[in-house]
Every structure is written in structure tokens, then in C-alpha cells.
């Protein structure tokens, strides 16, 4: 158990819909990262937040947005969903000073039908 | 841009065999290099890291040496166990030191048979 929690574990929704994925980092970690894992694209960095502020951005679509709240939990919002958005979405967190030593949650599997 | 290339899997070995999973990278500057492991149904876990050329990272019997001259970071283990069956990802750090952006390879599946 990494200490990072993600909800829900599974999500099935239809094209055009909007969903919210939630992540709680390990106690004491200030950074949260979101990744998308799919068969064709592999594991892709989406976005990083540090203590409530956006720190780094990857190949995140404009239809996707994220935020980190004062209690440090984070949400990833995916809108106007397409079939190609079906993937495993991971959240990770890291302690201050060790940004690349990331602890991953179990992931949310999103299926868009 | 920065990228990581891993050998294609799956790699199938018998228990106690020697393991090598190749990883090469393309990067500007001097990135840190990592191996992460993903066991079935779980998130990734950091296995080992190396932060500069000629550093050797090691953990749980796995080793990898940061070779700048060949831009490689191959993962090795002398004697694999069934419990090592997992997907292994090579990764490099990207960007300034105050971000945690990792670029991952495509992953290599290891299957160890008893």
C-alpha cells in the first residue's frame, strides 16, 4: 500500500459525458501528479500540482482539467469524453525535495462507451 | 525531445535465470534515471534510481548503472523469482529540478516461470 488513495476504482460512462477522478496523497506529501496509461500511448504525464499550485504540465488535453485543494487532495476532471479517453488514470504524490520519487495510487480505470 | 526506449516484451524466464532489460534514453542535459515496477493490479513503485553518470542504483537484488557514453540504464538481476513477474518501466526526469515530470518508456513485461 503506497498510501495514495484514488476513487473510484472503476468508472464506466458514455461519450460526451463528464467525470471527476479523486486522489488523496500520502500524508506529508505536497505534490500530486496525474498520469494516463493506455495501450497505445503508454504512460503519459498529464499535470503536477504542488501545494495547491500548478507546477508542470504535460500532454493534457484542453477537455481535461485538474486542481489541488487546500487539504492537498486533487481532482482530475475529464469532459466531453471520447472513446479514446478510455484508460487507466494514476495519481502519484511525492515528498518535498524528492519530486521524482513518486508513490502511485492503484489507479482509476475509465471506460467510455 | 527527451525519450526512453525499452526492449520489447514479454520477457519469459525460468526461476533463478539472469535478467537483463535494456533501456536507452535521449535527453538534453543531465537527467536522473529510474526504474519503476508495476505488479498486476497495482500502481507503479520506485525500484531504483541513479542521479549522475556512473552511479549504480540497486534494490531487492536489482541493479542498473547510469552509462552516459552509451545513454543506457539497463536493469539486471542475477537470479529472478516468480514474484518478480511484473511490468518494468524505465524513466527519466524532465525539466527543472523543482518539477517531477517523468518520461517513461513503454514498459517491459517480465514473466518468470517456476
CSV table of C-alpha atoms in Angstrom, one decimal:
chain,number,residue,atom,x,y,z
A,1,UNK,CA,0.0,0.0,0.0
A,2,UNK,CA,1.6,3.3,-1.2
A,3,UNK,CA,-0.6,5.5,1.0
A,4,UNK,CA,-2.1,7.2,-2.1
A,5,UNK,CA,-5.8,6.6,-2.5
A,6,UNK,CA,-7.8,7.0,-5.6
A,7,UNK,CA,-11.6,6.9,-6.1
A,8,UNK,CA,-13.4,5.4,-7.8
A,9,UNK,CA,-11.6,2.3,-8.9
A,10,UNK,CA,-13.7,1.8,-12.0
A,11,UNK,CA,-15.8,4.2,-14.0
A,12,UNK,CA,-18.0,3.4,-17.0
A,13,UNK,CA,-19.6,6.3,-18.8
A,14,UNK,CA,-20.8,7.4,-22.2
A,15,UNK,CA,-19.2,9.6,-24.8
A,16,UNK,CA,-19.8,13.3,-24.3
A,17,UNK,CA,-20.1,12.9,-20.5
A,18,UNK,CA,-18.0,14.5,-17.8
A,19,UNK,CA,-16.4,12.6,-14.9
A,20,UNK,CA,-14.3,13.5,-11.9
A,21,UNK,CA,-11.4,11.4,-10.5
A,22,UNK,CA,-10.3,12.0,-7.0
A,23,UNK,CA,-6.9,11.5,-5.4
A,24,UNK,CA,-5.6,11.8,-1.8
A,25,UNK,CA,-1.8,12.0,-1.5
A,26,UNK,CA,0.3,10.4,1.2
A,27,UNK,CA,0.4,12.2,4.5
A,28,UNK,CA,3.0,15.0,4.3
A,29,UNK,CA,3.4,15.0,0.5
A,30,UNK,CA,2.7,18.3,-1.1
A,31,UNK,CA,3.0,17.3,-4.8
A,32,UNK,CA,0.4,15.4,-6.8
A,33,UNK,CA,0.8,14.1,-10.3
A,34,UNK,CA,-1.7,12.7,-12.8
A,35,UNK,CA,-0.8,10.1,-15.4
A,36,UNK,CA,-2.7,8.4,-18.1
A,37,UNK,CA,-1.9,4.8,-19.0
A,38,UNK,CA,-3.3,3.4,-22.3
A,39,UNK,CA,-2.2,0.6,-24.6
A,40,UNK,CA,-1.4,2.8,-27.5
A,41,UNK,CA,0.2,5.8,-25.7
A,42,UNK,CA,1.8,4.1,-22.8
A,43,UNK,CA,2.2,6.0,-19.5
A,44,UNK,CA,1.9,9.8,-20.1
A,45,UNK,CA,2.4,12.6,-17.6
A,46,UNK,CA,-0.6,14.9,-17.6
A,47,UNK,CA,0.0,17.5,-14.8
A,48,UNK,CA,1.6,18.2,-11.5
A,49,UNK,CA,0.4,20.3,-8.6
A,50,UNK,CA,2.5,21.5,-5.7
A,51,UNK,CA,0.7,22.8,-2.6
A,52,UNK,CA,-2.3,23.9,-4.5
A,53,UNK,CA,-0.5,25.5,-7.5
A,54,UNK,CA,0.1,24.0,-10.9
A,55,UNK,CA,3.8,23.2,-11.2
A,56,UNK,CA,4.2,21.3,-14.5
A,57,UNK,CA,2.1,20.4,-17.5
A,58,UNK,CA,2.4,17.5,-19.9
A,59,UNK,CA,0.2,16.4,-22.8
A,60,UNK,CA,-3.0,17.2,-21.1
A,61,UNK,CA,-6.0,17.8,-23.4
A,62,UNK,CA,-7.9,21.1,-23.1
A,63,UNK,CA,-11.0,19.0,-22.2
A,64,UNK,CA,-9.2,17.8,-19.1
A,65,UNK,CA,-8.5,20.0,-16.0
A,66,UNK,CA,-7.2,19.4,-12.6
A,67,UNK,CA,-6.9,21.2,-9.3
A,68,UNK,CA,-5.4,20.6,-5.8
A,69,UNK,CA,-7.4,21.7,-2.8
A,70,UNK,CA,-6.2,23.3,0.5
A,71,UNK,CA,-6.3,19.8,2.2
A,72,UNK,CA,-4.0,18.7,-0.7
A,73,UNK,CA,-6.4,16.2,-2.3
A,74,UNK,CA,-6.7,16.6,-6.0
A,75,UNK,CA,-9.3,16.1,-8.7
A,76,UNK,CA,-9.0,15.4,-12.4
A,77,UNK,CA,-11.9,16.5,-14.4
A,78,UNK,CA,-12.5,14.9,-17.8
A,79,UNK,CA,-15.2,16.4,-20.0
A,80,UNK,CA,-16.7,15.8,-23.5
A,81,UNK,CA,-15.4,12.2,-23.2
A,82,UNK,CA,-14.4,10.3,-26.3
A,83,UNK,CA,-13.8,6.6,-26.8
A,84,UNK,CA,-10.1,7.3,-26.9
A,85,UNK,CA,-10.1,8.6,-23.3
A,86,UNK,CA,-10.6,5.1,-22.0
A,87,UNK,CA,-7.5,4.4,-20.0
A,88,UNK,CA,-6.1,3.8,-16.5
A,89,UNK,CA,-5.6,7.1,-14.7
A,90,UNK,CA,-3.0,7.2,-12.0
A,91,UNK,CA,-2.3,9.7,-9.3
A,92,UNK,CA,1.0,9.9,-7.6
A,93,UNK,CA,2.5,12.0,-4.8
A,94,UNK,CA,5.9,12.9,-3.6
A,95,UNK,CA,7.6,14.4,-0.6
A,96,UNK,CA,9.1,17.9,-0.7
A,97,UNK,CA,12.7,17.7,-2.1
A,98,UNK,CA,12.2,14.3,-3.9
A,99,UNK,CA,9.9,15.1,-6.8
A,100,UNK,CA,11.0,12.1,-8.9
A,101,UNK,CA,10.4,9.5,-6.1
A,102,UNK,CA,6.8,9.2,-6.7
A,103,UNK,CA,4.3,7.0,-4.9
A,104,UNK,CA,1.5,5.8,-7.1
A,105,UNK,CA,-2.1,5.1,-6.2
A,106,UNK,CA,-3.9,2.0,-7.5
A,107,UNK,CA,-5.5,3.9,-10.4
A,108,UNK,CA,-9.0,4.6,-11.8
A,109,UNK,CA,-10.0,2.6,-14.8
A,110,UNK,CA,-12.2,4.7,-17.1
A,111,UNK,CA,-14.2,3.1,-19.8
A,112,UNK,CA,-16.0,5.3,-22.2
A,113,UNK,CA,-18.7,3.5,-24.3
B,1,UNK,CA,12.8,15.8,-27.3
B,2,UNK,CA,13.6,13.6,-24.3
B,3,UNK,CA,12.6,10.0,-24.7
B,4,UNK,CA,13.1,6.5,-23.3
B,5,UNK,CA,13.2,3.2,-25.3
B,6,UNK,CA,12.9,-0.2,-23.7
B,7,UNK,CA,13.3,-3.6,-25.1
B,8,UNK,CA,10.0,-5.1,-26.2
B,9,UNK,CA,8.5,-7.8,-24.1
B,10,UNK,CA,7.3,-10.0,-22.9
B,11,UNK,CA,10.5,-11.5,-21.4
B,12,UNK,CA,9.9,-15.0,-20.2
B,13,UNK,CA,12.5,-16.6,-17.9
B,14,UNK,CA,12.7,-19.6,-15.7
B,15,UNK,CA,13.2,-19.1,-12.0
B,16,UNK,CA,16.9,-18.3,-11.0
B,17,UNK,CA,17.7,-17.2,-14.5
B,18,UNK,CA,19.7,-14.0,-15.1
B,19,UNK,CA,17.7,-10.9,-16.2
B,20,UNK,CA,18.6,-8.0,-18.4
B,21,UNK,CA,16.0,-5.5,-19.5
B,22,UNK,CA,17.6,-2.9,-21.9
B,23,UNK,CA,16.8,0.8,-21.6
B,24,UNK,CA,18.3,3.6,-23.6
B,25,UNK,CA,17.4,7.3,-23.5
B,26,UNK,CA,17.7,10.5,-25.4
B,27,UNK,CA,17.9,13.6,-23.3
B,28,UNK,CA,19.4,17.1,-23.2
B,29,UNK,CA,21.3,18.0,-20.1
B,30,UNK,CA,21.9,15.5,-17.3
B,31,UNK,CA,18.7,13.8,-16.3
B,32,UNK,CA,18.2,11.4,-13.4
B,33,UNK,CA,17.2,7.8,-14.4
B,34,UNK,CA,14.8,5.5,-12.7
B,35,UNK,CA,13.3,2.0,-12.8
B,36,UNK,CA,9.7,1.6,-11.7
B,37,UNK,CA,7.9,-1.7,-11.3
B,38,UNK,CA,4.1,-2.4,-11.7
B,39,UNK,CA,2.8,-5.6,-10.2
B,40,UNK,CA,-0.5,-6.9,-11.5
B,41,UNK,CA,-3.5,-4.7,-10.5
B,42,UNK,CA,-1.3,-2.1,-8.7
B,43,UNK,CA,0.2,1.3,-9.3
B,44,UNK,CA,3.9,1.8,-10.0
B,45,UNK,CA,6.6,1.6,-7.4
B,46,UNK,CA,10.0,3.1,-7.5
B,47,UNK,CA,12.5,0.2,-7.8
B,48,UNK,CA,15.8,2.1,-8.0
B,49,UNK,CA,17.4,5.3,-9.2
B,50,UNK,CA,20.6,6.9,-10.4
B,51,UNK,CA,21.2,10.7,-10.4
B,52,UNK,CA,24.5,11.0,-12.3
B,53,UNK,CA,26.8,9.3,-14.7
B,54,UNK,CA,28.4,6.0,-13.4
B,55,UNK,CA,26.0,5.9,-10.5
B,56,UNK,CA,24.7,2.4,-9.8
B,57,UNK,CA,21.2,2.1,-8.3
B,58,UNK,CA,20.3,-1.1,-6.5
B,59,UNK,CA,17.4,-2.5,-4.6
B,60,UNK,CA,15.9,-6.0,-3.9
B,61,UNK,CA,18.7,-7.7,-5.9
B,62,UNK,CA,18.1,-5.5,-9.0
B,63,UNK,CA,20.9,-3.2,-10.3
B,64,UNK,CA,21.2,-0.6,-13.0
B,65,UNK,CA,24.2,1.6,-13.9
B,66,UNK,CA,23.9,5.1,-15.5
B,67,UNK,CA,26.0,4.9,-18.6
B,68,UNK,CA,26.3,8.4,-20.2
B,69,UNK,CA,28.6,7.2,-23.0
B,70,UNK,CA,26.0,4.7,-24.3
B,71,UNK,CA,23.0,6.6,-22.9
B,72,UNK,CA,21.8,3.4,-21.3
B,73,UNK,CA,20.4,2.3,-17.9
B,74,UNK,CA,19.9,-1.5,-18.3
B,75,UNK,CA,18.2,-3.3,-15.5
B,76,UNK,CA,19.8,-6.6,-14.2
B,77,UNK,CA,19.1,-9.2,-11.6
B,78,UNK,CA,21.3,-12.3,-11.1
B,79,UNK,CA,18.5,-14.7,-10.1
B,80,UNK,CA,14.9,-13.9,-10.7
B,81,UNK,CA,12.0,-15.3,-8.7
B,82,UNK,CA,8.4,-15.9,-9.7
B,83,UNK,CA,7.4,-13.0,-7.5
B,84,UNK,CA,9.4,-10.7,-9.8
B,85,UNK,CA,6.8,-11.1,-12.6
B,86,UNK,CA,5.6,-7.6,-13.3
B,87,UNK,CA,5.9,-4.8,-15.8
B,88,UNK,CA,9.1,-2.8,-15.6
B,89,UNK,CA,9.3,0.9,-16.7
B,90,UNK,CA,12.5,2.8,-17.3
B,91,UNK,CA,12.1,6.6,-16.8
B,92,UNK,CA,14.0,9.8,-16.9
B,93,UNK,CA,13.5,13.2,-15.2
B,94,UNK,CA,12.5,16.0,-17.4
B,95,UNK,CA,12.6,19.7,-16.8
B,96,UNK,CA,13.8,21.8,-13.9
B,97,UNK,CA,14.6,20.2,-10.6
B,98,UNK,CA,11.5,21.7,-8.9
B,99,UNK,CA,9.2,19.7,-11.1
B,100,UNK,CA,8.6,15.9,-11.0
B,101,UNK,CA,7.8,15.3,-14.7
B,102,UNK,CA,8.9,11.8,-15.6
B,103,UNK,CA,9.1,10.4,-19.1
B,104,UNK,CA,8.5,6.7,-19.1
B,105,UNK,CA,9.4,4.0,-21.6
B,106,UNK,CA,6.7,1.7,-22.9
B,107,UNK,CA,7.3,-0.9,-20.2
B,108,UNK,CA,8.6,-4.4,-20.4
B,109,UNK,CA,6.6,-7.3,-19.1
B,110,UNK,CA,8.6,-10.0,-17.3
B,111,UNK,CA,7.1,-13.4,-16.8
B,112,UNK,CA,9.1,-15.8,-14.5
B,113,UNK,CA,8.1,-19.5,-14.6
B,114,UNK,CA,8.7,-21.9,-11.8
